[in-house]
Short mmCIF file of C-alpha atoms in Angstrom, two decimals:
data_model
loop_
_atom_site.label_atom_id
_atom_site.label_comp_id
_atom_site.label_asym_id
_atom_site.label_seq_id
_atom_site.Cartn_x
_atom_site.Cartn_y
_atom_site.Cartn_z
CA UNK A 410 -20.36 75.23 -47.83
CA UNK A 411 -23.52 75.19 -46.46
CA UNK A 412 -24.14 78.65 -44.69
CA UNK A 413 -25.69 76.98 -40.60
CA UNK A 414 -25.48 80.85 -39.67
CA UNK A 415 -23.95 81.88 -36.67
CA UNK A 416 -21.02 80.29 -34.75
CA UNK A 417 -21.63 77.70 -32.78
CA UNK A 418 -23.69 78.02 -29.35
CA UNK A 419 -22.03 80.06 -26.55
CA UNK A 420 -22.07 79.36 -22.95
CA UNK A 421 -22.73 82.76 -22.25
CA UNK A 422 -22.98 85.87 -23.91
CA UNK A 423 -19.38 86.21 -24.89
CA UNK A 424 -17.63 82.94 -25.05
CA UNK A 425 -13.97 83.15 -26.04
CA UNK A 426 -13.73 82.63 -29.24
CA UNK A 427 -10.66 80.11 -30.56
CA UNK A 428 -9.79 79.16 -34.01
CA UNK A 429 -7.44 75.87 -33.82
CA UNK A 430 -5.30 75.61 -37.15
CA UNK A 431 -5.19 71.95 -38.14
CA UNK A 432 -7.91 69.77 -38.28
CA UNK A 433 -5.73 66.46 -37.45
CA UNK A 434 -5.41 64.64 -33.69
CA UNK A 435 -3.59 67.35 -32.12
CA UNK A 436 -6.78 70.31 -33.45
CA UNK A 437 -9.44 67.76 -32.62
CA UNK A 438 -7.65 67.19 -28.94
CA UNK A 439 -7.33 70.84 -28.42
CA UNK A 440 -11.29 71.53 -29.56
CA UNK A 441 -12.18 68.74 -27.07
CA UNK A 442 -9.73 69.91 -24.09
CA UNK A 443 -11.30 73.40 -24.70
CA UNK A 444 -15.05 72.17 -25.07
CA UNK A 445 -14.63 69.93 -21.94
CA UNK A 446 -14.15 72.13 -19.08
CA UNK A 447 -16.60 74.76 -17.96
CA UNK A 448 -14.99 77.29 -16.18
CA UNK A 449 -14.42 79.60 -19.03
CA UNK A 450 -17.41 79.20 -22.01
CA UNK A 451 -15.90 78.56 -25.28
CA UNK A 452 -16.60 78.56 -29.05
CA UNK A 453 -14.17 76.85 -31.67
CA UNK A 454 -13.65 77.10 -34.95
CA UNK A 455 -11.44 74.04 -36.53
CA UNK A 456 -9.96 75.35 -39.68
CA UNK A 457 -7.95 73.46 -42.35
CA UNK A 458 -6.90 74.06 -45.42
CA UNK A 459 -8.34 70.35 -46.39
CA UNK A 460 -12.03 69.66 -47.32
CA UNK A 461 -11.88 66.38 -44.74
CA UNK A 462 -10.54 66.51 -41.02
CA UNK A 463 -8.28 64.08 -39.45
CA UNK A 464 -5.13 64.56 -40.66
CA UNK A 465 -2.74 62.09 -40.61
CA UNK A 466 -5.58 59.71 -39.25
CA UNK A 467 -6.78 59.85 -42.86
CA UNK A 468 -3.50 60.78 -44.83
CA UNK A 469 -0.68 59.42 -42.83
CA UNK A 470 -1.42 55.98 -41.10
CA UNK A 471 -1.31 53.21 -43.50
CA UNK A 472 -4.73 52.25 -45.51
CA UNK A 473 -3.61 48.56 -44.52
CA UNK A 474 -4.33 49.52 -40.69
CA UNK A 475 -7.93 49.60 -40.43
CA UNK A 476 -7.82 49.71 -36.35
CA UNK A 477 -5.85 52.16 -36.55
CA UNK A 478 -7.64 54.03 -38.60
CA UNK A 479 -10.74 53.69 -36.79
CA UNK A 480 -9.80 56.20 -34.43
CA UNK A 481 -10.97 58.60 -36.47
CA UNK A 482 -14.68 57.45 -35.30
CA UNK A 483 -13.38 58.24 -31.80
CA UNK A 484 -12.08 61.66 -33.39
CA UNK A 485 -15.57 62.81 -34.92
CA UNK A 486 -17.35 62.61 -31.85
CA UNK A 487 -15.62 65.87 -31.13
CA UNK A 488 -16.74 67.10 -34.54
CA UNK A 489 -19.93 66.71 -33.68
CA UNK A 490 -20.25 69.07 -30.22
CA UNK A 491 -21.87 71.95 -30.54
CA UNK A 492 -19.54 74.04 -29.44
CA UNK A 493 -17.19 73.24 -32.21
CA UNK A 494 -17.35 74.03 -36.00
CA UNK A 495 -15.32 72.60 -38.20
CA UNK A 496 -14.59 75.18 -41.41
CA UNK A 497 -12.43 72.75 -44.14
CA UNK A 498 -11.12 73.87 -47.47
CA UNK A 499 -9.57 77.34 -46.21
CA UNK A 500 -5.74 77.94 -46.06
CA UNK A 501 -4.48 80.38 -43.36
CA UNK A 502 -1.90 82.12 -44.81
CA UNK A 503 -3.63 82.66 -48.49
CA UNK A 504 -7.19 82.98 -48.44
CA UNK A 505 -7.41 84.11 -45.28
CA UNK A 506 -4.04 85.69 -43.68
CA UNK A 507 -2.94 85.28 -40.15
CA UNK A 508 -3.90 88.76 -38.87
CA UNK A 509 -7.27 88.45 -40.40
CA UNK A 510 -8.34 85.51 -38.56
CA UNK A 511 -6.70 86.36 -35.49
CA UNK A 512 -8.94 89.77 -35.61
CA UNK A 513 -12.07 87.03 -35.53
CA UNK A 514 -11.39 85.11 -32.74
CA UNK A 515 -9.69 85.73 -29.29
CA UNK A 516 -7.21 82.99 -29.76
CA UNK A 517 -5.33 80.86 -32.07
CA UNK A 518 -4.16 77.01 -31.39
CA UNK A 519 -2.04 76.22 -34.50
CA UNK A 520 -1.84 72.06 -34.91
CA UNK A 521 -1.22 72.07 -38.57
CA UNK A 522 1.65 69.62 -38.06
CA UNK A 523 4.87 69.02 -39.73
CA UNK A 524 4.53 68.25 -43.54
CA UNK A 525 7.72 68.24 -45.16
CA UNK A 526 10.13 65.82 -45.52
CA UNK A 527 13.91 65.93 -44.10
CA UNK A 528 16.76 65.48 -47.20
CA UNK A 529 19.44 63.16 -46.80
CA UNK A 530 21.84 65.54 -48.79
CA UNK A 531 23.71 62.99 -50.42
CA UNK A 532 24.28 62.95 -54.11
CA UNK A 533 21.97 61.57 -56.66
CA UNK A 534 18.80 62.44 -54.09
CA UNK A 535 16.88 63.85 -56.58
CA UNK A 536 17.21 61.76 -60.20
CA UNK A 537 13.48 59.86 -60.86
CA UNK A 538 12.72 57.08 -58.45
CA UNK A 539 13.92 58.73 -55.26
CA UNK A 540 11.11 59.52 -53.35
CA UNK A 541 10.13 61.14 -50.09
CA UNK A 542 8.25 59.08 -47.86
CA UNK A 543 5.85 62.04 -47.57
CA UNK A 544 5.10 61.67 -51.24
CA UNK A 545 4.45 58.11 -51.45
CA UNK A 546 2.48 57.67 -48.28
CA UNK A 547 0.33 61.02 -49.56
CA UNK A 548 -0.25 58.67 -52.79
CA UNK A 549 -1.38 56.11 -51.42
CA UNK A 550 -3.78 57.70 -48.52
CA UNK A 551 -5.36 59.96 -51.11
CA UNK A 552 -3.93 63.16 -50.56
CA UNK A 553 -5.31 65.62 -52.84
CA UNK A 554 -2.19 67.60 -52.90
CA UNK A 555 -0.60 64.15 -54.08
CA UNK A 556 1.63 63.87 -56.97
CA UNK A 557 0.06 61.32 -58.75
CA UNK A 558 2.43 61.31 -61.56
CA UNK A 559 5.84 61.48 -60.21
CA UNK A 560 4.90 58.68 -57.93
CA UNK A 561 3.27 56.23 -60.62
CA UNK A 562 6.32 56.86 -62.92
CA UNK A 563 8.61 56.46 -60.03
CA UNK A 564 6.99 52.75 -59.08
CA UNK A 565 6.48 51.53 -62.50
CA UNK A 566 8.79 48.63 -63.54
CA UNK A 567 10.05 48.33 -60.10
CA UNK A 568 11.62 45.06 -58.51
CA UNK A 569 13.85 46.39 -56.05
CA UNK A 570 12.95 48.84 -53.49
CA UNK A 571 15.35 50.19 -50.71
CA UNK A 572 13.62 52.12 -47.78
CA UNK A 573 16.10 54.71 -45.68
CA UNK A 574 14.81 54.80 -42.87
CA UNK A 575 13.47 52.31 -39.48
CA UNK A 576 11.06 54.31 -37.81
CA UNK A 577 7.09 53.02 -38.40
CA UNK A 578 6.70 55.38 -41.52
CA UNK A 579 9.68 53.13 -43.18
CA UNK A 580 7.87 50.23 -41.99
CA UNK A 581 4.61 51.12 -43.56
CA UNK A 582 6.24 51.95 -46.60
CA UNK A 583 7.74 48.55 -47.26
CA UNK A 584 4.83 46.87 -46.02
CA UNK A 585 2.93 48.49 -48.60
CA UNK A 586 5.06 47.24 -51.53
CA UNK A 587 5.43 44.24 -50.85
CA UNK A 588 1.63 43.54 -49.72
CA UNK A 589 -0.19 41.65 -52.67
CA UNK A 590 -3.48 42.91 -54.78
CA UNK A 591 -5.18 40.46 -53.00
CA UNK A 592 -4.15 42.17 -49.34
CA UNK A 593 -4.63 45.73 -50.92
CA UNK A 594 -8.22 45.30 -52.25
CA UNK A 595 -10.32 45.79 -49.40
CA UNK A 596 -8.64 48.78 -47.96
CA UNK A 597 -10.00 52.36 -48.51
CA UNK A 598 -7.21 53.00 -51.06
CA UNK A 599 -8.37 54.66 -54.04
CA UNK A 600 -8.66 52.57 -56.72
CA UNK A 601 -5.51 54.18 -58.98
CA UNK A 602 -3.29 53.14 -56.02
CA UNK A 603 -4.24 49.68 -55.87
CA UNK A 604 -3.97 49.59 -59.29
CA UNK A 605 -0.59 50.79 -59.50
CA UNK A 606 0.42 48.46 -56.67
CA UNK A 607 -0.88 45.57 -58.11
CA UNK A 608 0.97 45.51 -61.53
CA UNK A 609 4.91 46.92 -59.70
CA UNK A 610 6.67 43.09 -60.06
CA UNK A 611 8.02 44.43 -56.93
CA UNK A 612 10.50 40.88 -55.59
CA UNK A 613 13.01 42.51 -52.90
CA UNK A 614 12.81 45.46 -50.60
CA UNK A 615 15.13 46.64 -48.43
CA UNK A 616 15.04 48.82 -44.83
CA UNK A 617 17.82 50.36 -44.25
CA UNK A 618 19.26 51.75 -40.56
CA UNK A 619 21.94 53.81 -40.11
CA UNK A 620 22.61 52.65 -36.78
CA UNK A 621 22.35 49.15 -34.98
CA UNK A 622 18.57 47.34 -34.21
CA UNK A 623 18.67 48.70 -30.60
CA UNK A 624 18.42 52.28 -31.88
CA UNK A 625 15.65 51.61 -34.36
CA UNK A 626 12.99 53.59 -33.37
CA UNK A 627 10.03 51.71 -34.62
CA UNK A 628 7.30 50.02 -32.19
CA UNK A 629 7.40 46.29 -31.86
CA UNK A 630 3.76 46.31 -33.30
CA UNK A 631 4.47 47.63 -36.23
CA UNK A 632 7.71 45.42 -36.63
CA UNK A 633 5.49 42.38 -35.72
CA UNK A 634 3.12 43.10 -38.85
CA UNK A 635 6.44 42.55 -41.39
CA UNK A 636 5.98 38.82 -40.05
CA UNK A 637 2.11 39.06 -41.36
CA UNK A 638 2.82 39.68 -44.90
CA UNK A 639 0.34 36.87 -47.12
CA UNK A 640 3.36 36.75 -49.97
CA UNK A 641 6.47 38.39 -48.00
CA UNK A 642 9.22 36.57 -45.75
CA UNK A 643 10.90 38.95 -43.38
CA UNK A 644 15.53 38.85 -43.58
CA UNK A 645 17.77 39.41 -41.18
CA UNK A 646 20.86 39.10 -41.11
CA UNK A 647 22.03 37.72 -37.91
CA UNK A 648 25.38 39.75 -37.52
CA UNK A 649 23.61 42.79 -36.85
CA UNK A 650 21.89 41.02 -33.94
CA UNK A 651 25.13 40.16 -32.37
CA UNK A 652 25.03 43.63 -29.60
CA UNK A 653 28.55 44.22 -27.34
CA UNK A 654 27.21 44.43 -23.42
CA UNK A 655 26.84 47.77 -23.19
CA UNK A 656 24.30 47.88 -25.73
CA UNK A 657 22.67 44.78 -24.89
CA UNK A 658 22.44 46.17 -21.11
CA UNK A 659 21.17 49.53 -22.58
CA UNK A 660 18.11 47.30 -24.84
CA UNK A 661 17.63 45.32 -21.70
CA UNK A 662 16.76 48.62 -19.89
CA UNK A 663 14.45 49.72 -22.64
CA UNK A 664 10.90 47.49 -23.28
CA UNK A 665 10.45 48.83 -26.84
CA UNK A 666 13.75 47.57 -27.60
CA UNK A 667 13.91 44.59 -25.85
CA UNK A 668 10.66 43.26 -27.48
CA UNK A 669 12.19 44.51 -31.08
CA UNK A 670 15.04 42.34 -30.48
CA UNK A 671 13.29 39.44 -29.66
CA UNK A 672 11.30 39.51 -32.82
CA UNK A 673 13.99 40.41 -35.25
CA UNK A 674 16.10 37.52 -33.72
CA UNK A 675 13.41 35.33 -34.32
CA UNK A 676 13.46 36.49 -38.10
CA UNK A 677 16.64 35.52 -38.06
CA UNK A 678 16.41 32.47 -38.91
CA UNK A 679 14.52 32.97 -41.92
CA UNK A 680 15.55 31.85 -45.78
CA UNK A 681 14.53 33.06 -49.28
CA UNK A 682 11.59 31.75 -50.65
CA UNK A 683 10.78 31.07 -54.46
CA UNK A 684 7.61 32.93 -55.03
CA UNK A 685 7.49 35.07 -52.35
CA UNK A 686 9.31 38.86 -51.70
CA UNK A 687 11.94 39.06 -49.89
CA UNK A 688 11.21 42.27 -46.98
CA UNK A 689 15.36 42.77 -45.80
CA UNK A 690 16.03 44.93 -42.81
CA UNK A 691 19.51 45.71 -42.83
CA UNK A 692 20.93 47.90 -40.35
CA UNK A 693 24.43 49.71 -39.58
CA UNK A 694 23.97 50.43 -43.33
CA UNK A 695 24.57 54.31 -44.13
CA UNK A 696 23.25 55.57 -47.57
CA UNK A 697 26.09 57.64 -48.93
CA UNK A 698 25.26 57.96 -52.83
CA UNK A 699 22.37 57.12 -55.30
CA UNK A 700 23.36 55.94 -58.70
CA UNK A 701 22.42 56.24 -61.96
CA UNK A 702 21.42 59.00 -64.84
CA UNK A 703 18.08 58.64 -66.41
CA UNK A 704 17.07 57.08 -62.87
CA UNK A 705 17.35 55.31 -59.65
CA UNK A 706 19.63 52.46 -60.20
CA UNK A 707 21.17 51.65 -57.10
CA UNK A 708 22.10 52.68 -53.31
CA UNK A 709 25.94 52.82 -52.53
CA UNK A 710 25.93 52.41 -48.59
CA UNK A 711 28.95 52.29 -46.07
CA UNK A 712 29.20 49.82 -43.15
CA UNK A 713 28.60 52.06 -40.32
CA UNK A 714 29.57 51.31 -36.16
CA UNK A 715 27.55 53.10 -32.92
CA UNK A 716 30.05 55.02 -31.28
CA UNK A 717 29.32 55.44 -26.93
CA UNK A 718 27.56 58.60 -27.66
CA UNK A 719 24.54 56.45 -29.51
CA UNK A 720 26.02 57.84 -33.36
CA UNK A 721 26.69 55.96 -36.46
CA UNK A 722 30.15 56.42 -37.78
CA UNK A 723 31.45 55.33 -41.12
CA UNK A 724 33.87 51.70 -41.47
CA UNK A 725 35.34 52.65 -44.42
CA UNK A 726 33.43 49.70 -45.86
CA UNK A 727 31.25 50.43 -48.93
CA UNK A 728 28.70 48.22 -51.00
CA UNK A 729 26.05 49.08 -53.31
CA UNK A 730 22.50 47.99 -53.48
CA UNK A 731 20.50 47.19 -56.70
CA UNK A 732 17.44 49.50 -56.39
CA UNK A 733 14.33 50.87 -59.02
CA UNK A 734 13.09 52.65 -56.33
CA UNK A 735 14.41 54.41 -53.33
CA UNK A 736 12.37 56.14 -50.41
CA UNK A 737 13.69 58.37 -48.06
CA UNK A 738 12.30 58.07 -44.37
CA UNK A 739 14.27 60.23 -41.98
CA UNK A 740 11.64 62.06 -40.39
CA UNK A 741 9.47 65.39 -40.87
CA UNK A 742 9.74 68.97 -40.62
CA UNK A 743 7.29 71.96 -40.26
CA UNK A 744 6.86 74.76 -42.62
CA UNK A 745 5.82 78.37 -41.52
CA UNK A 746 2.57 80.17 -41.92
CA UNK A 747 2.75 83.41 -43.89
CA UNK A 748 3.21 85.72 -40.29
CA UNK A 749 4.46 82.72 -38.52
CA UNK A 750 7.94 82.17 -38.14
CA UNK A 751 9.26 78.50 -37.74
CA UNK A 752 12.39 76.98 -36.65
CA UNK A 753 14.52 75.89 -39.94
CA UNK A 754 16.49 73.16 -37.91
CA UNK A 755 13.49 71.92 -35.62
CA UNK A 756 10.54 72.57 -38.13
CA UNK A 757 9.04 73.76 -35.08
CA UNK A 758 7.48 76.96 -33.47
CA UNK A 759 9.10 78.71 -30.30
CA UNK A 760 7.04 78.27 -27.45
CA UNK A 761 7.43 78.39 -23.65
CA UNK A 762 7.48 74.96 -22.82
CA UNK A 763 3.55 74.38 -22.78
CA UNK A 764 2.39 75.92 -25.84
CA UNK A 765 2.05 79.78 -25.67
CA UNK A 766 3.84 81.35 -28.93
CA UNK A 767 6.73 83.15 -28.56
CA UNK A 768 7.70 86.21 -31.02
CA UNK A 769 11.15 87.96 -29.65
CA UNK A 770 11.78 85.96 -26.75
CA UNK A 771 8.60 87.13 -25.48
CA UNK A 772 4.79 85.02 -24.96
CA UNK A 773 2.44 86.74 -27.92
CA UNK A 774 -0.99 87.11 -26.44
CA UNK A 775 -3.73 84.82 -27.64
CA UNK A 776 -1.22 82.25 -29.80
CA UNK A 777 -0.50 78.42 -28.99
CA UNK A 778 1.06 75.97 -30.21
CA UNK A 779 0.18 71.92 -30.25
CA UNK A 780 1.43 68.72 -32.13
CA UNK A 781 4.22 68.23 -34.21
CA UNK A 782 4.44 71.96 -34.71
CA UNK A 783 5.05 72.38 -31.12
CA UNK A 784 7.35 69.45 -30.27
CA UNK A 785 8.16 67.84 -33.20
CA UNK A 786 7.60 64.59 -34.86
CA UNK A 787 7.44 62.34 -32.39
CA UNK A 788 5.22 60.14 -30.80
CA UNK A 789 2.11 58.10 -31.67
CA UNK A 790 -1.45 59.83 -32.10
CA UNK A 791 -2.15 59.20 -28.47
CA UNK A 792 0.53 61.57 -27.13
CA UNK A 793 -1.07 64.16 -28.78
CA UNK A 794 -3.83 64.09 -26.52
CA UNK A 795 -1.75 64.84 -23.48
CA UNK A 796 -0.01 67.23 -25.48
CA UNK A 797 -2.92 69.32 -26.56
CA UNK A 798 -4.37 69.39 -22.86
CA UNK A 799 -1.36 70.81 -22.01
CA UNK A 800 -1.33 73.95 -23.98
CA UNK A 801 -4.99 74.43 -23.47
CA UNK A 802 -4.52 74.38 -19.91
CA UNK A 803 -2.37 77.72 -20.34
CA UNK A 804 -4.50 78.89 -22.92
CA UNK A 805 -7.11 79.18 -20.57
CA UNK A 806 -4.52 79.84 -17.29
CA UNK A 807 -4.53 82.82 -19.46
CA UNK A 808 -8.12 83.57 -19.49
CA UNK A 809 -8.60 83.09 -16.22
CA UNK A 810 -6.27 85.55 -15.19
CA UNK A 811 -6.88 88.20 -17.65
CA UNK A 812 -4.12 87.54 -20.18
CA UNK A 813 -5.87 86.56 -22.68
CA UNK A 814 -9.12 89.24 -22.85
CA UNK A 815 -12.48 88.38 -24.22
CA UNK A 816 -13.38 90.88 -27.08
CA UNK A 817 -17.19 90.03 -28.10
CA UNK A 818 -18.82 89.56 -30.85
CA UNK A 819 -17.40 90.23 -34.45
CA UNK A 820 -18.44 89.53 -37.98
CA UNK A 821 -18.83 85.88 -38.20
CA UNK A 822 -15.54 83.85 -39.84
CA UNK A 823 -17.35 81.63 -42.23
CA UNK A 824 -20.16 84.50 -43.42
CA UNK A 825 -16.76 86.63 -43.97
CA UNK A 826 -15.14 84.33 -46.19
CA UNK A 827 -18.10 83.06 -48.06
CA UNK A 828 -18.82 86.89 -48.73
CA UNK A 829 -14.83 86.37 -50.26
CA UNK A 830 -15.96 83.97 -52.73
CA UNK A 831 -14.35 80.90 -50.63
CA UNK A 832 -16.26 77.61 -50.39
CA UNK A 833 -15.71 76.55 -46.21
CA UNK A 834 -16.57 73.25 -46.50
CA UNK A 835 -19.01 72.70 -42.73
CA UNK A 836 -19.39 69.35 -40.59
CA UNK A 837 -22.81 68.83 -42.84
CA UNK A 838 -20.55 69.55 -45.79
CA UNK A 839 -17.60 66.56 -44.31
CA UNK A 840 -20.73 64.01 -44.04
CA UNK A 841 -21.60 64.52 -47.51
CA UNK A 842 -18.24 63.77 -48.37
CA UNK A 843 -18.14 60.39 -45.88
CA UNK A 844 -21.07 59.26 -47.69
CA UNK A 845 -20.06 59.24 -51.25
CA UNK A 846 -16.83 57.60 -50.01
CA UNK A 847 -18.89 55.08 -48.62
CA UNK A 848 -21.33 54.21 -51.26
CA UNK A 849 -17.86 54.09 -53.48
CA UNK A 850 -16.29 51.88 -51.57
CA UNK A 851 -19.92 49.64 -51.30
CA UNK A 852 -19.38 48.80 -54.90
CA UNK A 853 -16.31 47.02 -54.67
CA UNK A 854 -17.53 45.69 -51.40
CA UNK A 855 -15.08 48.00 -48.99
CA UNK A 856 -16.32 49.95 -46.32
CA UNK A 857 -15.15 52.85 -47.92
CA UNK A 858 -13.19 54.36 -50.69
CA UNK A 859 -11.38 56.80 -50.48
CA UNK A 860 -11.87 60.27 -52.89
CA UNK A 861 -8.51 61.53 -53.69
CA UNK A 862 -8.72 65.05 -55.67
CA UNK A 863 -10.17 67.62 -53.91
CA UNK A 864 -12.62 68.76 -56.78
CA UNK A 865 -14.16 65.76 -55.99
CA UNK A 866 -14.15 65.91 -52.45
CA UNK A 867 -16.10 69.21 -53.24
CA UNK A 868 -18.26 67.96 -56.27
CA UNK A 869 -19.84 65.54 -53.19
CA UNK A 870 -20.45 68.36 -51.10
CA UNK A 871 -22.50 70.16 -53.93
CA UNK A 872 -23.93 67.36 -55.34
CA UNK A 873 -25.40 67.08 -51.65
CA UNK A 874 -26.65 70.52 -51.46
CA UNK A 875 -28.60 70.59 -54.89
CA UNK A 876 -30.29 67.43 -53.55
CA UNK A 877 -31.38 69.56 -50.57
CA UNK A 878 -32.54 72.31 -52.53
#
């Protein structure tokens, strides 16, 4: 909010100006592929419609992974280069549409991501205590957008939990619930979300696979931390280990899965224990109905097979599951821009292969794509980085060869919207924001904790600025 004047530094005279959509890993990646090199001067503006950067750094990895999480230090030191601005709070689209910022700048990166959550289109999906994984992680990272009260109700009372789902969202998810207050406390949560944790009697919950452990697509380090649970013992059944050669020759040819197998054969061999909750992965298991009326009451599944062509295909062979709560985890999908069309079956935008935008079949000068918006939601934070240097490398391919022309100067993009009434919250604005979080957190002894509705994400940032007055 605080007006720091012009736009960042240029190299020269007339930089090329680039706004990058999306604050998260794949943004920050592009703003430091683009700041890095020095064949073409640059300027950036990192825009998102959040008043904090990081994305899923901050509101998709699990509070409970505080190493992972710490790559957001490695994140801000891109924040902090002078050739980069970071403009928070504004939403392309609304307050400031697509042709209006793309008349600022010379180019446009988007990296927003993929927010919404794939349905499983079975009946019953939406009575109270079916979830999205996308809500419930949201919750408990703090999203401001979070619904605090459809998740809260959803969790309260609940003993049995079934997760669809076995890629490392799933995993975090019933890691979460079945972590103890004790585990919970010194994470960044906010403080309603350990609350709520704390008092669900949660006893059993339940992954659930459609296909066979060979096809699960979680990392063996994120499997491994089941087994690290303070009040949680990890089941599994050992019939689902039991592979035919062909798969066992196709995990054998695939590390990921040959370490996964090891440790869930391991777990194997595990047993109930009085007093502790019972964390079941279950696979060939296909959700096929929920049940109940006023709620959640159960999970019928069918007994599912992996066909040669890697599928699941229905046995004929049904059960159903006791479950309070279910949570859906079978992956992520992107949503348009107002002026930017997206793929309804990939969530993704068109593209050439390394990131420039098509419209018609045809490249559409001075638009890129990179992240989950580009390819999809796959991969780890890292592969964003290879990802982002990618399209940048044809962003400026373009440059260099005239494609993509260098207007000048225009009216600057934060003066313009402040002069709109919006609030851009700056990089000054962001550490005013860290800081409260922090001296929250010192009170309960955390490092940090985390400020979960944006008015008071922006309350800090003001607060700041009348002390600077």
């Amino acid at each position: 909010m605080v007006d720091d004047g012009a736009p960042p530094p240029p190299a020269d005279d007339h930089p090329l100006r680039v706004a990058v959509v999306g604050a998260g890993p794949a943004g920050i990646y592009a703003a430091d592929a683009l700041t890095r090199q020095s064949e073409v001067p640059v300027a950036v503006d990192l825009v998102d419609r959040l008043p904090t950067p990081f994305g899923l750094v901050r509101h998709g990895i699990a509070p409970d992974h505080p190493k992972m999480r710490a790559i957001r230090d490695t994140l801000h030191r891109s924040l902090d280069h002078p050739l980069v601005r970071f403009v928070g709070n504004v939403e392309v689209g609304t307050e400031l549409a697509l042709d209006d910022l793309r008349a600022h700048v010379d180019a446009v990166v988007y990296t927003y991501g993929a927010a919404l959550d794939r349905h499983l289109g079975i009946e019953g999906e939406d009575l109270p205590g079916s979830l999205a994984a996308t809500d419930l992680v949201a919750w408990y990272t703090g999203h401001p957008d979070a619904d605090r009260a459809t998740v809260e109700a959803a969790l309260s009372g609940v003993r049995r939990a079934v997760v669809i789902g076995v890629g490392n969202v799933a995993l975090d998810v019933g890691r979460i619930l079945a972590r103890t207050a004790e585990e919970l406390e010194p994470t960044d949560m906010p403080q309603h979300v350990i609350d709520v944790l704390a008092a669900a009697p949660v006893e059993e919950v339940t992954v659930l696979g459609r296909r066979g452990p060979a096809q699960a697509t979680f990392t063996t380090q994120e499997l491994r931390e089941l087994g690290e649970l303070a009040a949680g013992t990890v089941l599994v059944d050992p019939a689902d280990l039991e592979l035919d050669d062909e798969t066992e020759a196709r995990a054998a040819a695939d590390r990921n899965a040959t370490r996964n197998l090891a440790v869930l054969r391991d777990w194997s061999a595990h047993e109930p224990e009085p007093g502790r909750t019972r964390l079941r992965l279950r696979f060939y298991s296909r959700p096929v109905r929920l049940l109940g009326t006023d709620r959640v009451t159960g999970v019928e599944v069918e007994r599912t097979a992996v066909d040669g062509d890697g599928r699941a295909i229905g046995t004929g062979e049904f059960e159903v599951l006791p479950a309070d709560l279910v949570v859906r985890s079978v992956g992520y999908l992107g949503t348009p821009l107002p002026g930017l069309p997206v793929d309804g079956r990939t969530g993704t935008v068109a593209h050439d292969g390394v990131g420039r935008v098509l419209r018609d079949g045809h490249p559409s000068a001075g638009e890129y794509v990179a992240g989950w918006i580009k390819r999809g939601p796959t991969g780890v934070v890292g592969h964003n980085k290879h990802d982002a240097r990618e399209t940048v490398a044809a962003l400026l391919a373009d440059a260099a060869d005239g494609t993509l022309a260098v207007r000048g100067p225009v009216d600057d993009l934060v003066r313009t919207l402040q002069a709109r009434g919006a609030e851009p919250v700056l990089l000054d604005d962001w550490r005013a924001i860290d800081a409260a979080e922090q001296a929250l957190g010192a009170r309960r002894g955390r490092a940090r904790t985390t400020l979960h509705e944006r008015e008071s994400l922006l309350a800090a940032v003001r607060e700041a600025a009348a002390r600077a007055r």
